[in-house]
Coordinates of N, CA and C and ligand atoms in Angstrom, one line a residue:
M1 N -208.2 -180.5 46.4 CA -208.5 -180.4 45.0 C -207.3 -180.2 44.2
F2 N -206.6 -179.1 44.5 CA -205.4 -178.7 43.7 C -204.1 -179.3 44.3
T3 N -203.2 -179.6 43.4 CA -201.9 -180.1 43.9 C -200.9 -179.1 43.3
N4 N -199.9 -178.7 44.2 CA -198.8 -177.9 43.7 C -197.9 -178.7 42.8
V5 N -197.6 -178.2 41.6 CA -196.7 -178.9 40.7 C -195.5 -177.9 40.4
D6 N -194.4 -178.5 40.2 CA -193.2 -177.7 39.9 C -193.1 -177.4 38.4
G7 N -193.7 -176.2 38.1 CA -193.6 -175.8 36.7 C -192.8 -174.5 36.7
G8 N -192.0 -174.3 37.6 CA -191.2 -173.0 37.7 C -192.1 -171.9 38.3
E9 N -193.4 -172.0 38.0 CA -194.3 -171.0 38.5 C -195.2 -171.5 39.7
D10 N -194.8 -172.7 40.2 CA -195.6 -173.2 41.3 C -197.1 -173.3 41.0
Y11 N -197.4 -173.9 40.0 CA -198.8 -174.0 39.6 C -199.6 -174.9 40.5
E12 N -200.8 -174.6 40.7 CA -201.7 -175.5 41.4 C -202.6 -176.2 40.3
Q13 N -202.6 -177.5 40.2 CA -203.3 -178.1 39.1 C -204.2 -179.2 39.7
D14 N -205.3 -179.5 39.0 CA -206.1 -180.6 39.3 C -206.3 -181.4 38.0
P15 N -206.1 -182.7 38.1 CA -206.1 -183.5 36.9 C -207.5 -183.4 36.2
R16 N -208.6 -183.2 36.9 CA -209.9 -183.1 36.2 C -209.9 -181.8 35.4
V17 N -209.4 -180.7 36.0 CA -209.4 -179.4 35.3 C -208.5 -179.5 34.0
T18 N -207.3 -180.1 34.2 CA -206.4 -180.2 33.1 C -207.0 -181.0 32.0
A19 N -207.7 -182.1 32.4 CA -208.3 -183.0 31.4 C -209.4 -182.3 30.6
V20 N -210.2 -181.5 31.3 CA -211.3 -180.8 30.6 C -210.7 -179.7 29.7
D21 N -209.7 -179.0 30.1 CA -209.0 -178.0 29.2 C -208.5 -178.7 27.9
A22 N -207.9 -179.9 28.1 CA -207.3 -180.7 27.0 C -208.4 -181.1 26.1
Y23 N -209.5 -181.6 26.7 CA -210.7 -182.1 25.9 C -211.3 -181.0 25.1
T24 N -211.6 -179.9 25.7 CA -212.3 -178.8 25.1 C -211.4 -178.1 24.0
A25 N -210.1 -178.0 24.4 CA -209.1 -177.4 23.4 C -209.1 -178.3 22.2
Y26 N -209.1 -179.6 22.3 CA -209.0 -180.5 21.2 C -210.2 -180.2 20.2
H27 N -211.4 -180.0 20.8 CA -212.5 -179.8 19.9 C -212.8 -178.4 19.5
L28 N -212.5 -177.4 20.4 CA -212.9 -176.0 20.1 C -211.7 -175.2 19.6
L29 N -210.5 -175.6 19.9 CA -209.3 -174.8 19.6 C -208.4 -175.5 18.6
S30 N -209.0 -176.2 17.7 CA -208.3 -177.0 16.7 C -207.7 -176.1 15.6
P31 N -206.8 -176.6 14.8 CA -206.2 -175.7 13.8 C -207.3 -175.2 12.8
S32 N -208.4 -176.0 12.6 CA -209.4 -175.5 11.7 C -210.3 -174.4 12.3
N33 N -210.3 -174.4 13.6 CA -211.1 -173.3 14.3 C -210.4 -172.0 14.5
I34 N -209.1 -172.2 14.8 CA -208.3 -171.0 15.2 C -207.3 -170.6 14.1
K35 N -207.6 -169.4 13.7 CA -206.8 -168.9 12.5 C -205.3 -168.8 12.7
Y36 N -204.9 -168.5 13.9 CA -203.5 -168.3 14.2 C -203.0 -169.5 15.1
H37 N -203.6 -170.6 14.9 CA -203.3 -171.8 15.8 C -201.8 -172.1 15.8
D38 N -201.2 -172.3 14.7 CA -199.8 -172.7 14.6 C -198.9 -171.5 15.1
A39 N -199.3 -170.3 14.8 CA -198.5 -169.1 15.2 C -198.6 -169.0 16.8
L40 N -199.7 -169.3 17.3 CA -199.9 -169.3 18.8 C -199.0 -170.4 19.4
D41 N -199.0 -171.6 18.9 CA -198.1 -172.6 19.4 C -196.7 -172.2 19.3
H42 N -196.3 -171.6 18.2 CA -194.9 -171.1 18.0 C -194.6 -170.0 19.0
A43 N -195.6 -169.1 19.2 CA -195.3 -168.0 20.2 C -195.1 -168.6 21.6
Y44 N -195.9 -169.6 22.0 CA -195.8 -170.1 23.3 C -194.4 -170.8 23.5
F45 N -194.1 -171.7 22.6 CA -192.8 -172.4 22.7 C -191.6 -171.6 22.5
N46 N -191.7 -170.6 21.6 CA -190.5 -169.7 21.4 C -190.3 -168.9 22.6
S47 N -191.4 -168.4 23.2 CA -191.2 -167.6 24.4 C -190.5 -168.4 25.6
I48 N -190.9 -169.6 25.7 CA -190.3 -170.4 26.8 C -188.8 -170.7 26.5
E49 N -188.6 -171.0 25.2 CA -187.2 -171.2 24.7 C -186.3 -170.0 25.0
K50 N -186.9 -168.8 24.8 CA -186.1 -167.6 24.9 C -186.1 -167.1 26.4
G51 N -186.6 -167.9 27.3 CA -186.4 -167.6 28.7 C -187.5 -166.8 29.4
L52 N -188.6 -166.6 28.7 CA -189.7 -165.8 29.3 C -190.4 -166.7 30.3
P53 N -190.9 -166.1 31.4 CA -191.7 -166.9 32.3 C -192.9 -167.5 31.7
D54 N -193.3 -168.7 32.2 CA -194.5 -169.4 31.7 C -195.7 -168.9 32.3
I55 N -196.0 -167.7 32.1 CA -197.2 -167.1 32.8 C -198.2 -166.4 31.8
A56 N -198.0 -166.8 30.5 CA -199.0 -166.3 29.6 C -200.4 -166.9 29.9
V57 N -201.5 -166.3 29.4 CA -202.8 -166.9 29.6 C -202.8 -168.3 29.0
S58 N -203.7 -169.2 29.5 CA -203.8 -170.5 28.9 C -204.5 -170.4 27.5
R59 N -204.5 -171.5 26.7 CA -205.1 -171.4 25.4 C -206.6 -171.1 25.5
T60 N -207.2 -171.7 26.5 CA -208.7 -171.5 26.7 C -209.0 -170.1 27.1
Q61 N -208.1 -169.5 28.0 CA -208.3 -168.1 28.4 C -208.0 -167.2 27.2
G62 N -207.1 -167.6 26.4 CA -206.8 -166.8 25.2 C -208.0 -166.7 24.3
Q63 N -208.6 -167.9 24.1 CA -209.8 -167.9 23.2 C -211.0 -167.2 23.9
S64 N -211.0 -167.2 25.2 CA -212.1 -166.5 26.0 C -211.9 -165.0 25.7
L65 N -210.7 -164.5 25.7 CA -210.4 -163.1 25.4 C -210.9 -162.8 24.0
A66 N -210.6 -163.6 23.1 CA -211.0 -163.4 21.7 C -212.5 -163.4 21.5
V67 N -213.1 -164.3 22.2 CA -214.6 -164.4 22.1 C -215.2 -163.1 22.7
Q68 N -214.6 -162.6 23.8 CA -215.2 -161.4 24.4 C -214.9 -160.2 23.5
A69 N -213.8 -160.2 22.8 CA -213.5 -159.1 21.9 C -214.5 -159.1 20.8
R70 N -214.8 -160.3 20.3 CA -215.8 -160.4 19.2 C -217.2 -160.0 19.7
M71 N -217.6 -160.5 20.9 CA -218.9 -160.2 21.5 C -219.1 -158.7 21.7
T72 N -218.0 -158.0 22.0 CA -218.2 -156.5 22.3 C -217.9 -155.7 21.0
G73 N -217.5 -156.4 20.0 CA -217.2 -155.7 18.7 C -215.9 -154.8 18.8
A74 N -215.0 -155.2 19.8 CA -213.8 -154.4 20.0 C -212.9 -154.4 18.7
K75 N -212.5 -153.2 18.4 CA -211.6 -153.1 17.2 C -210.2 -152.5 17.6
N76 N -210.2 -151.8 18.7 CA -209.0 -151.1 19.1 C -208.7 -151.5 20.6
I77 N -207.7 -152.4 20.7 CA -207.5 -153.0 22.0 C -206.2 -152.6 22.6
L78 N -206.2 -152.2 23.9 CA -205.0 -151.9 24.6 C -204.7 -153.0 25.6
E79 N -203.4 -153.4 25.5 CA -202.9 -154.4 26.4 C -201.7 -153.8 27.2
V80 N -201.8 -154.1 28.5 CA -200.6 -153.6 29.4 C -199.9 -154.9 29.9
G81 N -198.7 -155.2 29.4 CA -198.0 -156.4 29.7 C -198.1 -157.3 28.5
T82 N -197.1 -157.2 27.6 CA -197.1 -158.0 26.3 C -196.6 -159.4 26.6
L83 N -195.6 -159.5 27.4 CA -194.8 -160.8 27.6 C -194.4 -161.2 26.2
G84 N -194.8 -162.4 25.8 CA -194.3 -162.9 24.4 C -195.3 -162.7 23.3
G85 N -196.4 -161.9 23.6 CA -197.4 -161.6 22.6 C -198.4 -162.6 22.4
F86 N -198.5 -163.6 23.3 CA -199.5 -164.7 23.1 C -200.9 -164.2 23.2
S87 N -201.2 -163.4 24.2 CA -202.6 -162.9 24.3 C -202.8 -161.8 23.2
S88 N -201.8 -161.1 22.8 CA -202.0 -160.1 21.7 C -202.5 -160.8 20.4
I89 N -201.8 -162.0 20.1 CA -202.2 -162.7 18.9 C -203.6 -163.3 19.1
W90 N -204.0 -163.7 20.3 CA -205.4 -164.2 20.5 C -206.3 -163.0 20.2
F91 N -206.0 -161.8 20.7 CA -206.9 -160.7 20.4 C -207.0 -160.4 18.9
A92 N -205.9 -160.5 18.3 CA -205.9 -160.2 16.8 C -206.7 -161.2 16.1
S93 N -206.9 -162.4 16.7 CA -207.7 -163.5 16.0 C -209.2 -163.1 16.1
A94 N -209.6 -162.1 16.8 CA -211.0 -161.7 17.0 C -211.5 -161.1 15.7
G95 N -210.7 -160.8 14.8 CA -211.2 -160.2 13.5 C -210.1 -159.5 12.8
D96 N -210.2 -159.5 11.4 CA -209.1 -159.0 10.6 C -208.9 -157.5 10.7
D97 N -209.9 -156.8 11.3 CA -209.9 -155.4 11.5 C -209.6 -155.0 12.9
V98 N -209.1 -155.9 13.7 CA -208.8 -155.6 15.1 C -207.3 -155.1 15.2
H99 N -207.1 -154.0 15.9 CA -205.8 -153.5 16.1 C -205.4 -153.6 17.6
V100 N -204.2 -154.0 17.9 CA -203.8 -154.1 19.3 C -202.6 -153.2 19.6
T101 N -202.7 -152.4 20.6 CA -201.6 -151.7 21.1 C -201.1 -152.3 22.4
S102 N -199.9 -152.8 22.5 CA -199.5 -153.5 23.7 C -198.3 -152.8 24.3
V103 N -198.2 -152.8 25.6 CA -197.2 -152.0 26.3 C -196.3 -153.1 27.1
E104 N -195.0 -153.0 26.9 CA -194.1 -153.9 27.5 C -192.9 -153.2 28.1
V105 N -192.5 -153.5 29.3 CA -191.4 -152.8 30.0 C -190.1 -153.4 29.7
D106 N -190.1 -154.7 29.4 CA -188.8 -155.5 29.2 C -188.4 -155.6 27.8
P107 N -187.2 -155.0 27.4 CA -186.8 -155.0 26.0 C -186.7 -156.4 25.4
H108 N -186.3 -157.4 26.2 CA -186.1 -158.8 25.7 C -187.5 -159.4 25.4
H109 N -188.5 -159.1 26.3 CA -189.9 -159.6 26.1 C -190.4 -159.0 24.8
K110 N -190.2 -157.7 24.7 CA -190.7 -157.0 23.5 C -190.1 -157.6 22.2
A111 N -188.8 -157.9 22.2 CA -188.1 -158.5 21.1 C -188.7 -159.8 20.7
V112 N -188.9 -160.7 21.8 CA -189.5 -162.0 21.5 C -190.9 -161.9 21.0
A113 N -191.7 -161.0 21.6 CA -193.0 -160.8 21.2 C -193.1 -160.3 19.7
E114 N -192.2 -159.4 19.4 CA -192.2 -159.0 18.0 C -191.8 -160.1 17.0
E115 N -190.9 -161.0 17.4 CA -190.6 -162.2 16.6 C -191.9 -163.0 16.4
N116 N -192.6 -163.2 17.5 CA -193.8 -164.1 17.5 C -194.9 -163.5 16.7
I117 N -195.0 -162.2 16.8 CA -196.0 -161.4 16.1 C -195.7 -161.4 14.6
A118 N -194.4 -161.3 14.2 CA -194.0 -161.3 12.8 C -194.3 -162.7 12.2
S119 N -194.0 -163.7 13.0 CA -194.2 -165.1 12.5 C -195.6 -165.3 12.2
A120 N -196.5 -164.7 13.0 CA -198.0 -164.8 12.8 C -198.4 -163.9 11.6
G121 N -197.5 -163.1 11.1 CA -197.9 -162.2 10.0 C -198.8 -161.0 10.5
L122 N -198.6 -160.7 11.8 CA -199.5 -159.7 12.4 C -198.8 -158.4 12.8
S123 N -197.6 -158.1 12.3 CA -196.8 -156.9 12.6 C -197.6 -155.7 12.2
G124 N -198.5 -155.8 11.3 CA -199.3 -154.6 10.8 C -200.4 -154.3 11.7
R125 N -200.8 -155.2 12.6 CA -202.0 -155.0 13.4 C -201.7 -155.1 14.9
I126 N -200.5 -155.5 15.3 CA -200.2 -155.5 16.7 C -198.9 -154.6 16.9
E127 N -199.0 -153.6 17.7 CA -197.9 -152.7 17.9 C -197.4 -152.8 19.4
V128 N -196.1 -153.0 19.6 CA -195.6 -153.2 20.9 C -194.9 -151.9 21.3
L129 N -195.3 -151.2 22.4 CA -194.6 -150.0 22.8 C -193.7 -150.3 24.0
L130 N -192.5 -149.9 24.0 CA -191.5 -150.2 25.0 C -191.6 -149.1 26.1
G131 N -191.7 -149.6 27.4 CA -191.6 -148.7 28.5 C -192.5 -149.1 29.6
P132 N -192.3 -148.5 30.8 CA -193.2 -148.7 31.9 C -194.6 -148.2 31.6
G133 N -195.6 -149.0 32.0 CA -197.0 -148.6 31.8 C -197.2 -147.2 32.3
L134 N -196.6 -146.9 33.5 CA -196.9 -145.6 34.1 C -196.3 -144.4 33.3
E135 N -195.4 -144.7 32.4 CA -195.0 -143.7 31.5 C -195.6 -143.7 30.1
V136 N -195.8 -144.9 29.6 CA -196.4 -145.1 28.3 C -197.9 -144.7 28.2
L137 N -198.6 -145.1 29.2 CA -200.1 -144.9 29.2 C -200.4 -143.4 29.2
P138 N -199.7 -142.6 30.0 CA -200.0 -141.1 29.9 C -199.7 -140.5 28.5
N139 N -198.7 -141.1 27.8 CA -198.4 -140.6 26.4 C -199.6 -141.0 25.5
L140 N -200.1 -142.2 25.7 CA -201.2 -142.7 24.9 C -202.5 -141.8 25.2
I141 N -202.7 -141.5 26.4 CA -203.8 -140.6 26.7 C -203.7 -139.2 26.0
Q142 N -202.4 -138.7 26.0 CA -202.2 -137.5 25.3 C -202.5 -137.6 23.8
S143 N -202.1 -138.7 23.2 CA -202.3 -139.0 21.8 C -203.8 -139.1 21.5
V144 N -204.5 -139.7 22.4 CA -206.0 -139.7 22.2 C -206.6 -138.3 22.3
E145 N -206.1 -137.6 23.3 CA -206.6 -136.2 23.5 C -206.3 -135.3 22.4
D146 N -205.1 -135.5 21.7 CA -204.7 -134.7 20.6 C -205.4 -135.2 19.3
G147 N -206.2 -136.2 19.4 CA -206.9 -136.7 18.2 C -206.0 -137.5 17.3
K148 N -204.9 -137.9 17.8 CA -203.9 -138.7 16.9 C -204.2 -140.2 17.1
S149 N -204.9 -140.6 18.1 CA -205.2 -142.0 18.3 C -206.7 -142.1 18.7
D150 N -207.3 -143.3 18.4 CA -208.7 -143.5 18.8 C -208.7 -144.0 20.3
K151 N -209.9 -143.8 20.9 CA -210.1 -144.4 22.2 C -210.1 -145.9 22.1
F152 N -209.9 -146.6 23.2 CA -209.9 -148.0 23.2 C -211.2 -148.6 23.6
D153 N -211.6 -149.7 23.0 CA -212.9 -150.4 23.3 C -212.7 -151.7 24.0
F154 N -211.5 -152.1 24.3 CA -211.2 -153.2 25.2 C -209.8 -153.0 25.8
V155 N -209.7 -153.2 27.1 CA -208.4 -153.0 27.8 C -208.1 -154.3 28.5
F156 N -206.9 -154.8 28.3 CA -206.4 -156.0 29.0 C -205.2 -155.7 29.9
I157 N -205.4 -155.7 31.2 CA -204.3 -155.3 32.1 C -203.7 -156.6 32.7
D158 N -202.4 -156.9 32.4 CA -201.8 -158.1 32.7 C -200.3 -157.9 33.0
A159 N -200.0 -157.0 33.8 CA -198.6 -156.6 34.0 C -198.3 -156.7 35.5
D160 N -197.4 -155.8 36.0 CA -197.0 -155.9 37.5 C -198.3 -155.6 38.3
K161 N -198.7 -156.6 39.1 CA -200.0 -156.5 39.8 C -200.0 -155.4 40.8
E162 N -198.8 -154.9 41.3 CA -198.8 -153.8 42.2 C -199.4 -152.6 41.7
N163 N -199.3 -152.4 40.3 CA -199.8 -151.2 39.7 C -201.1 -151.4 38.9
S164 N -201.8 -152.5 39.2 CA -203.0 -152.8 38.4 C -204.0 -151.6 38.5
L165 N -204.2 -151.1 39.8 CA -205.1 -150.0 39.9 C -204.7 -148.7 39.2
N166 N -203.4 -148.5 39.2 CA -202.8 -147.3 38.5 C -203.1 -147.5 37.0
Y167 N -202.9 -148.7 36.4 CA -203.2 -148.9 35.0 C -204.7 -148.8 34.7
F168 N -205.5 -149.3 35.7 CA -206.9 -149.2 35.5 C -207.3 -147.7 35.4
N169 N -206.8 -146.9 36.3 CA -207.2 -145.5 36.3 C -206.7 -144.7 35.1
L170 N -205.5 -145.1 34.6 CA -205.0 -144.5 33.4 C -205.8 -144.9 32.2
A171 N -206.2 -146.2 32.2 CA -207.0 -146.7 31.0 C -208.3 -146.0 31.0
M172 N -208.9 -145.6 32.2 CA -210.1 -144.9 32.2 C -210.1 -143.6 31.5
G173 N -208.9 -143.1 31.3 CA -208.7 -141.8 30.5 C -208.8 -142.0 29.0
M174 N -208.9 -143.2 28.5 CA -208.9 -143.3 27.0 C -209.9 -144.5 26.6
V175 N -211.0 -144.5 27.3 CA -212.0 -145.5 27.0 C -213.3 -144.8 26.6
K176 N -214.3 -145.7 26.1 CA -215.6 -145.2 25.7 C -216.7 -145.9 26.6
P177 N -217.9 -145.4 26.5 CA -219.0 -146.1 27.2 C -219.0 -147.6 26.6
R178 N -219.1 -148.6 27.5 CA -219.2 -150.0 27.1 C -217.8 -150.6 26.9
T179 N -216.7 -149.8 27.0 CA -215.4 -150.4 26.9 C -215.3 -151.4 28.1
C180 N -214.7 -152.6 27.8 CA -214.4 -153.6 28.9 C -213.0 -153.4 29.3
I181 N -212.8 -153.3 30.6 CA -211.4 -153.3 31.2 C -211.3 -154.6 32.0
Y182 N -210.4 -155.4 31.6 CA -210.2 -156.8 32.1 C -208.8 -156.8 32.8
V183 N -208.8 -157.1 34.1 CA -207.5 -157.2 34.8 C -207.3 -158.7 35.2
D184 N -206.1 -159.2 34.7 CA -205.8 -160.6 34.9 C -205.2 -160.9 36.3
N185 N -205.4 -162.1 36.7 CA -204.6 -162.7 37.9 C -204.9 -162.0 39.2
V186 N -206.2 -161.7 39.4 CA -206.5 -161.0 40.7 C -206.7 -162.0 41.8
V187 N -207.1 -163.2 41.5 CA -207.5 -164.2 42.6 C -206.4 -164.9 43.2
R188 N -205.3 -165.2 42.4 CA -204.1 -165.7 42.9 C -204.2 -166.8 43.9
K189 N -204.7 -168.0 43.5 CA -204.9 -169.2 44.3 C -205.8 -168.9 45.5
G190 N -206.7 -167.9 45.4 CA -207.6 -167.6 46.6 C -207.0 -166.6 47.5
N191 N -205.7 -166.2 47.3 CA -205.1 -165.3 48.3 C -205.7 -163.9 48.3
L192 N -206.6 -163.6 47.2 CA -207.2 -162.3 47.2 C -208.0 -162.0 48.5
A193 N -208.6 -163.1 49.1 CA -209.4 -162.9 50.2 C -208.6 -162.8 51.5
D194 N -207.3 -162.8 51.4 CA -206.5 -162.8 52.6 C -206.1 -161.3 53.0
E195 N -206.8 -160.8 54.0 CA -206.6 -159.4 54.3 C -205.2 -159.2 55.0
H196 N -204.6 -160.3 55.4 CA -203.3 -160.1 56.1 C -202.1 -160.4 55.1
S197 N -202.4 -160.6 53.9 CA -201.4 -161.0 52.9 C -200.3 -159.9 52.8
T198 N -199.0 -160.3 52.8 CA -198.0 -159.3 52.6 C -197.4 -159.4 51.2
D199 N -198.0 -160.2 50.3 CA -197.6 -160.4 48.9 C -198.0 -159.1 48.2
A200 N -197.1 -158.3 47.7 CA -197.4 -157.0 47.0 C -198.4 -157.2 45.9
R201 N -198.4 -158.4 45.3 CA -199.3 -158.6 44.1 C -200.7 -158.8 44.6
V202 N -200.8 -159.5 45.8 CA -202.2 -159.6 46.4 C -202.7 -158.3 47.0
V203 N -201.8 -157.6 47.6 CA -202.1 -156.3 48.2 C -202.6 -155.3 47.0
G204 N -201.9 -155.4 45.9 CA -202.3 -154.6 44.7 C -203.6 -155.0 44.2
S205 N -203.9 -156.3 44.1 CA -205.2 -156.7 43.6 C -206.3 -156.4 44.5
R206 N -206.1 -156.4 45.9 CA -207.1 -156.1 46.8 C -207.4 -154.6 46.7
K207 N -206.4 -153.8 46.5 CA -206.6 -152.3 46.3 C -207.4 -152.0 45.1
L208 N -207.1 -152.8 44.0 CA -207.9 -152.7 42.8 C -209.4 -153.0 43.1
V209 N -209.6 -154.1 43.6 CA -211.0 -154.6 43.9 C -211.8 -153.6 44.7
E210 N -211.1 -153.2 45.8 CA -211.8 -152.3 46.8 C -212.0 -150.9 46.2
T211 N -211.1 -150.4 45.4 CA -211.3 -149.1 44.8 C -212.3 -149.1 43.6
V212 N -212.3 -150.2 42.8 CA -213.2 -150.3 41.7 C -214.6 -150.4 42.3
G213 N -214.7 -151.1 43.4 CA -216.0 -151.2 44.1 C -216.7 -149.9 44.5
K214 N -215.9 -148.9 44.6 CA -216.4 -147.5 44.9 C -216.6 -146.7 43.7
D215 N -216.1 -147.2 42.5 CA -216.1 -146.4 41.3 C -217.4 -146.4 40.5
K216 N -218.1 -145.3 40.6 CA -219.5 -145.3 40.0 C -219.4 -145.3 38.4
R217 N -218.2 -145.1 37.9 CA -218.1 -145.0 36.4 C -218.2 -146.4 35.7
V218 N -218.1 -147.5 36.5 CA -218.1 -148.8 35.9 C -219.0 -149.8 36.7
A219 N -219.4 -150.8 36.0 CA -220.0 -152.0 36.7 C -218.9 -153.1 36.6
A220 N -218.7 -153.8 37.7 CA -217.5 -154.7 37.7 C -217.8 -156.0 38.5
V221 N -217.1 -157.0 38.1 CA -217.2 -158.3 38.7 C -215.8 -159.0 38.8
V222 N -215.6 -159.9 39.8 CA -214.4 -160.7 39.7 C -214.9 -162.2 39.5
L223 N -214.4 -162.8 38.5 CA -214.7 -164.2 38.2 C -213.5 -165.1 38.5
Q224 N -213.7 -166.1 39.3 CA -212.7 -167.1 39.6 C -212.6 -168.1 38.4
T225 N -211.3 -168.5 38.1 CA -211.2 -169.4 37.0 C -210.3 -170.6 37.4
V226 N -210.5 -171.7 36.9 CA -209.6 -172.9 36.9 C -209.1 -173.1 35.5
S227 N -207.9 -173.7 35.4 CA -207.5 -174.0 34.0 C -206.3 -175.0 34.1
E228 N -205.8 -175.3 32.9 CA -204.6 -176.2 32.9 C -203.4 -175.5 33.6
K229 N -203.5 -174.2 33.8 CA -202.4 -173.5 34.4 C -202.5 -173.2 35.9
N230 N -203.6 -172.7 36.4 CA -203.7 -172.3 37.8 C -205.1 -172.0 38.2
Y231 N -205.3 -172.0 39.5 CA -206.6 -171.4 40.1 C -206.3 -169.9 40.2
D232 N -207.1 -169.2 39.5 CA -206.9 -167.7 39.5 C -208.2 -167.0 39.2
G233 N -208.2 -165.9 38.5 CA -209.4 -165.2 38.2 C -209.1 -163.8 37.8
F234 N -210.1 -163.1 37.3 CA -209.9 -161.8 36.7 C -211.0 -160.8 37.2
L235 N -210.7 -159.6 37.1 CA -211.7 -158.5 37.3 C -212.1 -158.0 36.0
M236 N -213.4 -157.9 35.7 CA -213.9 -157.4 34.5 C -214.8 -156.2 34.8
A237 N -214.5 -155.0 34.2 CA -215.3 -153.9 34.5 C -215.8 -153.3 33.1
V238 N -217.1 -152.9 33.1 CA -217.5 -152.3 31.9 C -217.9 -150.8 32.2
V239 N -217.4 -149.9 31.3 CA -217.6 -148.5 31.5 C -219.1 -148.2 31.2
K240 N -219.8 -147.5 32.2 CA -221.2 -147.2 32.0 C -221.4 -146.1 31.0
Ligands
LIG301 C1 -198.3 -163.9 37.3 C2 -198.6 -163.0 36.4 C3 -199.4 -163.3 35.3 O1 -199.7 -162.3 34.4 C4 -200.0 -164.5 35.2 O2 -200.8 -164.7 34.1 C5 -199.7 -165.5 36.1 C6 -198.9 -165.2 37.2 C7 -197.4 -163.6 38.5 O3 -197.0 -162.4 38.6 O4 -197.2 -164.4 39.3
LIG302 MG1 -201.6 -162.8 33.4

């Protein structure tokens, strides 16, 4: 079904899947449907031009995140792993009253993301915090505990996969009942099912799935996805 293509990221693509993404994007993600359409295009191409890896969510996945944010009425969104701010802008498209706090460890990624966010006119609604998630998230928890910040009602974890479970557990310290915690890229071309994998990203994703499976605080599922970018999937957990 899938063929490896050389996109720098060793994508697996299927022409049927790519054609369906192109067809549905043409009709559902047109400039008249998507408020930040041109800014999202600019964010994508500017990020590639500035040397960021081509691993942002696809357009359709971005709109899927925005639809889920709308569905859940999320207004205060936490993102771990900003990259070029592409998904942050998608989240901000879920409503003019949506605020995004995004954490990025790489200063160059943060600078490019801030350019892209400013181009979209969203600097007032998307804040990028610099630092490793393992340091920044505890500070955010403290800020919530001190009453200086609100709890989050949607969490998108899309950073170093080795730490996905750590980010999940930290996020659990600043969420509400019915908050959605969404962890990207857990399926990894099907390698999630490989118990012998030595890829630290797969090992990290398996640890996440197995631990969340025992966590009575949430109801969770992994959904496999195909897209113009890769065969992958995400874990979605809702706080009970
Ligand atoms: C990888 C990370 C991502 O966040 C993504 O969307 C695709 C791939 C990676 O680490 O390979
Ligand atoms: Mg990702």
